[in-house]
Coordinates of C-alpha atoms and ligand atoms in Angstrom, one line a residue:
M167 CA -27.0 14.5 7.0
S168 CA -26.2 18.1 6.3
E169 CA -27.8 20.9 8.4
V170 CA -28.5 23.0 5.3
L171 CA -29.8 21.4 2.1
I172 CA -29.8 22.9 -1.4
E173 CA -32.2 21.7 -4.1
L174 CA -32.1 22.9 -7.7
P175 CA -35.5 22.0 -9.1
G176 CA -34.7 24.0 -12.3
S177 CA -36.4 27.0 -13.9
G178 CA -33.9 29.3 -12.2
V179 CA -35.1 28.5 -8.7
A180 CA -33.0 27.2 -5.8
I181 CA -34.3 25.9 -2.4
V182 CA -32.3 26.3 0.7
R183 CA -33.6 24.3 3.6
I184 CA -32.5 24.4 7.2
N185 CA -32.4 20.8 8.5
R186 CA -31.7 20.5 12.2
P187 CA -35.0 19.1 13.5
E188 CA -33.7 17.9 16.8
A189 CA -33.0 21.5 17.9
H190 CA -35.9 23.3 16.2
N191 CA -33.5 24.4 13.5
A192 CA -31.5 26.4 16.1
L193 CA -28.7 28.3 14.3
N194 CA -25.5 26.7 15.6
A195 CA -22.1 27.1 13.8
A196 CA -22.9 24.2 11.4
V197 CA -26.2 25.8 10.3
R198 CA -24.7 29.2 10.0
A199 CA -21.7 27.9 8.0
G200 CA -24.1 25.8 5.8
L201 CA -26.2 28.9 5.1
A202 CA -23.2 31.0 4.2
K203 CA -21.8 28.2 1.9
A204 CA -25.2 27.7 0.2
F205 CA -25.8 31.4 -0.5
A206 CA -22.2 32.0 -1.6
E207 CA -22.6 29.1 -4.1
L208 CA -26.0 30.4 -5.3
E209 CA -24.6 33.9 -5.8
T210 CA -22.2 32.7 -8.5
N211 CA -24.5 30.1 -10.0
E212 CA -25.8 31.8 -13.1
E213 CA -28.7 29.4 -13.5
V214 CA -30.2 30.5 -10.2
R215 CA -32.4 33.7 -10.3
C216 CA -34.5 33.3 -7.1
V217 CA -34.1 31.5 -3.9
V218 CA -36.7 30.0 -1.5
L219 CA -35.4 29.8 2.1
A220 CA -37.3 27.3 4.2
G221 CA -37.2 25.5 7.5
S222 CA -39.3 22.5 8.2
E223 CA -43.1 22.2 8.2
K224 CA -43.0 22.6 12.0
V225 CA -40.4 25.3 12.5
F226 CA -38.5 27.9 10.5
A227 CA -35.8 28.5 13.1
A228 CA -35.9 28.9 16.9
G229 CA -33.0 31.3 17.0
A230 CA -29.3 31.1 17.7
D231 CA -28.3 28.0 19.6
I232 CA -28.6 28.9 23.2
K233 CA -26.8 25.8 24.4
A234 CA -23.8 26.5 22.2
M235 CA -23.5 30.1 23.5
A236 CA -24.6 29.9 27.1
E237 CA -21.1 30.0 28.5
A238 CA -19.4 32.0 25.7
S239 CA -17.1 35.0 26.2
P240 CA -17.4 38.1 24.1
A241 CA -14.2 37.1 22.3
E242 CA -15.6 33.7 21.5
M243 CA -18.8 35.4 20.1
T244 CA -16.6 37.7 18.1
N245 CA -14.6 35.0 16.6
N246 CA -17.3 32.4 16.0
G247 CA -17.8 33.3 12.3
A248 CA -21.4 34.4 12.7
D249 CA -20.6 37.8 11.4
H250 CA -19.3 36.3 8.1
S251 CA -22.4 34.2 7.7
W252 CA -24.8 37.1 8.1
R253 CA -22.7 39.2 5.8
V254 CA -23.1 36.6 3.0
L255 CA -26.9 36.6 3.4
R256 CA -27.0 40.4 3.7
E257 CA -25.0 40.9 0.5
F258 CA -26.8 38.2 -1.5
S259 CA -27.9 40.0 -4.7
K260 CA -30.8 37.8 -5.9
P261 CA -34.4 37.8 -4.6
V262 CA -34.9 35.5 -1.6
I263 CA -38.4 34.3 -0.4
A264 CA -38.7 33.0 3.1
A265 CA -41.2 30.2 3.5
V266 CA -42.1 30.3 7.2
N267 CA -43.9 27.6 9.1
G268 CA -44.0 27.5 12.9
W269 CA -41.5 29.3 15.1
S270 CA -39.4 32.1 13.7
L271 CA -37.7 33.4 16.8
G272 CA -34.6 35.4 17.6
G273 CA -32.0 34.7 15.0
G274 CA -34.7 32.8 13.1
C275 CA -36.8 35.9 12.8
E276 CA -33.7 37.9 11.9
L277 CA -33.0 35.3 9.2
A278 CA -36.5 35.6 7.8
M279 CA -36.0 39.4 7.7
H280 CA -32.9 38.9 5.5
A281 CA -35.3 37.7 2.8
D282 CA -37.1 40.0 0.4
I283 CA -40.5 38.4 0.6
I284 CA -41.9 36.5 3.6
I285 CA -44.7 33.9 3.1
A286 CA -46.0 32.7 6.4
G287 CA -48.4 29.9 7.4
E288 CA -51.4 30.7 9.6
G289 CA -49.7 29.0 12.5
A290 CA -46.4 30.7 12.2
R291 CA -45.2 32.8 15.1
F292 CA -42.5 35.5 15.0
G293 CA -40.6 37.0 17.9
Q294 CA -37.4 38.4 19.3
P295 CA -37.3 36.6 22.7
E296 CA -33.6 37.4 23.3
I297 CA -34.4 39.6 26.3
K298 CA -35.8 36.6 28.0
V299 CA -32.4 35.0 28.0
G300 CA -30.5 38.1 29.0
I301 CA -29.3 39.3 25.6
I302 CA -30.5 41.5 22.7
P303 CA -30.9 40.6 19.0
G304 CA -27.6 40.5 17.2
A305 CA -28.4 40.0 13.5
G306 CA -30.6 43.0 12.8
G307 CA -33.6 42.5 15.1
T308 CA -33.5 46.0 16.6
Q309 CA -32.9 47.6 13.2
R310 CA -34.7 45.6 10.5
L311 CA -37.7 44.9 12.6
T312 CA -38.0 48.6 13.5
R313 CA -37.7 49.6 9.8
A314 CA -40.3 47.0 8.9
V315 CA -43.0 47.7 11.5
G316 CA -42.2 51.0 13.1
K317 CA -40.9 52.0 16.5
F318 CA -43.9 51.2 18.7
K319 CA -44.7 47.7 17.3
A320 CA -41.0 46.9 17.3
M321 CA -40.4 48.1 20.9
K322 CA -43.3 45.9 22.1
I323 CA -41.9 42.8 20.4
L324 CA -38.3 43.5 21.5
L325 CA -38.9 44.6 25.1
T326 CA -41.5 41.9 26.0
G327 CA -39.9 39.0 24.0
E328 CA -43.5 37.9 23.3
A329 CA -44.2 36.2 20.0
I330 CA -46.8 37.4 17.6
S331 CA -49.0 35.5 15.2
A332 CA -48.6 35.4 11.4
R333 CA -51.7 37.6 11.0
E334 CA -50.4 40.2 13.5
A335 CA -47.1 40.1 11.6
E336 CA -48.9 40.6 8.3
A337 CA -50.9 43.5 9.7
M338 CA -47.8 45.3 10.8
G339 CA -45.8 44.7 7.6
L340 CA -43.5 42.0 8.7
V341 CA -45.0 39.4 6.4
S342 CA -45.8 39.7 2.7
E343 CA -48.6 37.1 2.7
V344 CA -50.2 34.6 5.0
V345 CA -51.5 31.3 3.6
A346 CA -52.7 27.9 5.0
D347 CA -49.8 26.1 6.8
E348 CA -49.7 23.3 4.2
A349 CA -49.6 25.8 1.3
V350 CA -46.6 27.9 2.5
F351 CA -43.9 26.1 0.6
E352 CA -45.9 25.7 -2.7
R353 CA -46.8 29.4 -2.6
A354 CA -43.2 30.5 -2.0
L355 CA -42.1 28.2 -4.8
A356 CA -44.8 29.6 -7.2
L357 CA -43.7 33.1 -6.5
A358 CA -40.1 32.2 -6.9
N359 CA -40.9 30.7 -10.3
V360 CA -42.7 33.9 -11.3
I361 CA -39.7 36.0 -10.3
A362 CA -37.2 33.6 -11.9
A363 CA -39.0 33.9 -15.2
L364 CA -38.7 37.7 -15.3
P365 CA -35.6 39.7 -16.3
S366 CA -33.0 38.9 -13.7
I367 CA -30.9 42.0 -14.1
A368 CA -34.1 44.1 -13.3
A369 CA -34.9 41.8 -10.4
R370 CA -31.4 42.2 -8.9
K371 CA -31.5 46.0 -9.4
I372 CA -34.9 46.3 -7.7
K373 CA -33.5 44.4 -4.7
E374 CA -30.4 46.6 -4.6
L375 CA -32.3 49.8 -4.9
V376 CA -35.0 49.0 -2.3
L377 CA -32.3 47.9 0.3
A378 CA -29.7 50.6 -0.5
G379 CA -32.3 53.4 -0.9
A380 CA -33.6 52.7 2.6
D381 CA -30.3 54.1 4.0
L382 CA -30.2 57.2 1.8
P383 CA -31.8 60.6 1.8
L384 CA -34.8 60.5 -0.6
N385 CA -33.1 62.6 -3.3
A386 CA -30.0 60.6 -3.4
A387 CA -32.0 57.4 -3.5
L388 CA -34.2 58.7 -6.4
S389 CA -31.1 59.7 -8.3
M390 CA -29.6 56.2 -7.8
E391 CA -32.9 54.8 -9.1
R392 CA -32.8 57.0 -12.1
Q393 CA -29.3 55.9 -13.1
A394 CA -30.3 52.3 -12.7
F395 CA -33.4 52.9 -14.7
W396 CA -31.4 54.3 -17.6
L397 CA -29.0 51.4 -17.4
M398 CA -31.9 49.0 -18.0
F399 CA -32.1 50.2 -21.6
D400 CA -28.7 48.6 -22.2
T401 CA -30.1 45.1 -21.5
V402 CA -31.3 42.6 -24.0
D403 CA -34.3 41.8 -21.8
Q404 CA -35.5 45.4 -22.0
K405 CA -35.5 45.3 -25.8
E406 CA -37.1 41.9 -25.8
G407 CA -39.7 42.8 -23.2
M408 CA -40.8 46.0 -25.0
R409 CA -40.7 44.5 -28.5
A410 CA -42.7 41.5 -27.4
F411 CA -45.3 43.8 -25.9
I412 CA -45.6 45.8 -29.1
E413 CA -45.7 42.7 -31.3
K414 CA -48.3 41.1 -29.0
R415 CA -46.3 38.0 -28.2
S416 CA -44.8 36.4 -25.1
P417 CA -41.3 37.7 -24.3
V418 CA -38.3 35.3 -24.1
F419 CA -36.0 36.6 -21.4
T420 CA -32.4 35.6 -21.3
G421 CA -31.1 37.4 -18.3
K422 CA -28.9 39.6 -20.4
Ligands
HXC579 C1 -30.9 25.6 21.3 C2 -33.0 24.9 21.1 C3 -33.4 26.2 20.8 C4 -32.4 27.3 20.7 C5 -35.2 25.0 20.8 N1 -34.2 24.2 21.1 N2 -34.8 26.3 20.6 N3 -31.8 24.6 21.4 N4 -31.2 26.9 21.0 N5 -32.7 28.5 20.4 C6 -34.2 22.8 21.4 C7 -34.7 22.5 22.8 O1 -33.8 22.6 23.8 C8 -35.2 21.1 22.7 O2 -34.1 20.2 22.7 C9 -35.7 21.0 21.2 O3 -35.1 22.1 20.6 C10 -37.2 21.2 21.2 O4 -37.5 22.4 21.9 P1 -38.7 22.5 23.0 O5 -38.4 23.7 23.8 O6 -38.8 21.2 23.7 O7 -40.0 22.7 22.1 P2 -41.3 23.5 22.4 O8 -41.8 23.2 23.8 O9 -42.2 23.1 21.3 O10 -41.0 25.0 22.4 C11 -40.6 25.6 21.2 C12 -39.9 27.0 21.4 C13 -38.8 26.9 22.5 C14 -41.0 28.0 21.9 C15 -39.3 27.5 20.1 O11 -37.9 25.8 22.1 C16 -38.0 28.1 22.7 O12 -38.5 29.0 23.4 N6 -36.8 28.1 22.2 C17 -35.9 29.2 22.4 C18 -36.2 30.4 21.6 C19 -35.3 31.6 21.8 O13 -35.1 32.0 22.9 N7 -34.7 32.0 20.7 C20 -33.8 33.1 20.8 C21 -32.4 32.6 21.0 S1 -31.2 33.9 21.1 P3 -34.0 19.1 23.9 O14 -32.7 18.4 23.5 O15 -33.9 19.8 25.1 O16 -35.2 18.2 23.7 C22 -31.0 34.4 19.6 C23 -30.0 35.5 19.4 C24 -29.7 35.9 18.0 O17 -31.6 34.0 18.6 C25 -28.5 36.6 17.8 C26 -28.0 36.7 16.4 C27 -27.8 35.5 15.7

């Protein structure tokens, strides 16, 4: 059985599921490679317009595989391919919704933070416990978490290694929405279906602008947004969306 499963239920949605229950979905080389392969495939699959990234009903992912790296050297960590896997996720251009149940720790929390929307169950717990095993986050925990929740909340999570609840995560801006544990996947899927039915060029542009703009001075980011906004008027979906509004009918979007 593969450590990462892809399902294509149709309607432009793909589901990527981490499947390593015996180790709480710890991100070993096979899981990382599986994720990279899945997202590389989905990037070029024109049928796919939104992705749901899920773990199991009990755990999203408990972090990098501690047993696999306990005795590693810096050179081995450099050469283990992890950087490539994270790059594929980081550069994935389509919207990703993380469906988080249970533990989302260390690299698991960092994985969730690679998503664009995070739906969490009431019982989900987020944390960056790396400090407890003598390391620091290595896939964006010190950076993405701080950008998401601010310095003082991030420092507390990073320096103590203590996990926080889904409600706490929601209050500080780490989570988009908290729902009952049993409703997480369905809610994520429903949102994915909504997004996949909307103009896909616009969806990809929004993602690109939000992510790239965060690293730019405001004026440069606003200018980039303006250029992209004008470009939208060269899409078939813009003409269709606006004409449908004026003609009081439902639009038929084609992703062109
Ligand atoms: C390897 C792991 C693991 C991990 C759990 N397991 N997390 N194996 N790496 N990160 C394994 C356990 O060893 C155990 O296997 C099985 O999964 C079940 O775990 P338990 O500990 O028995 O479960 P439980 O008591 O319910 O506790 C759940 C838990 C705990 C709180 C999530 O497992 C835990 O604290 N895990 C480590 C979390 C962590 O420190 N993550 C950060 C890793 S560093 P066996 O065979 O013994 O039964 C990191 C760096 C990222 O992520 C850098 C960039 C990628």
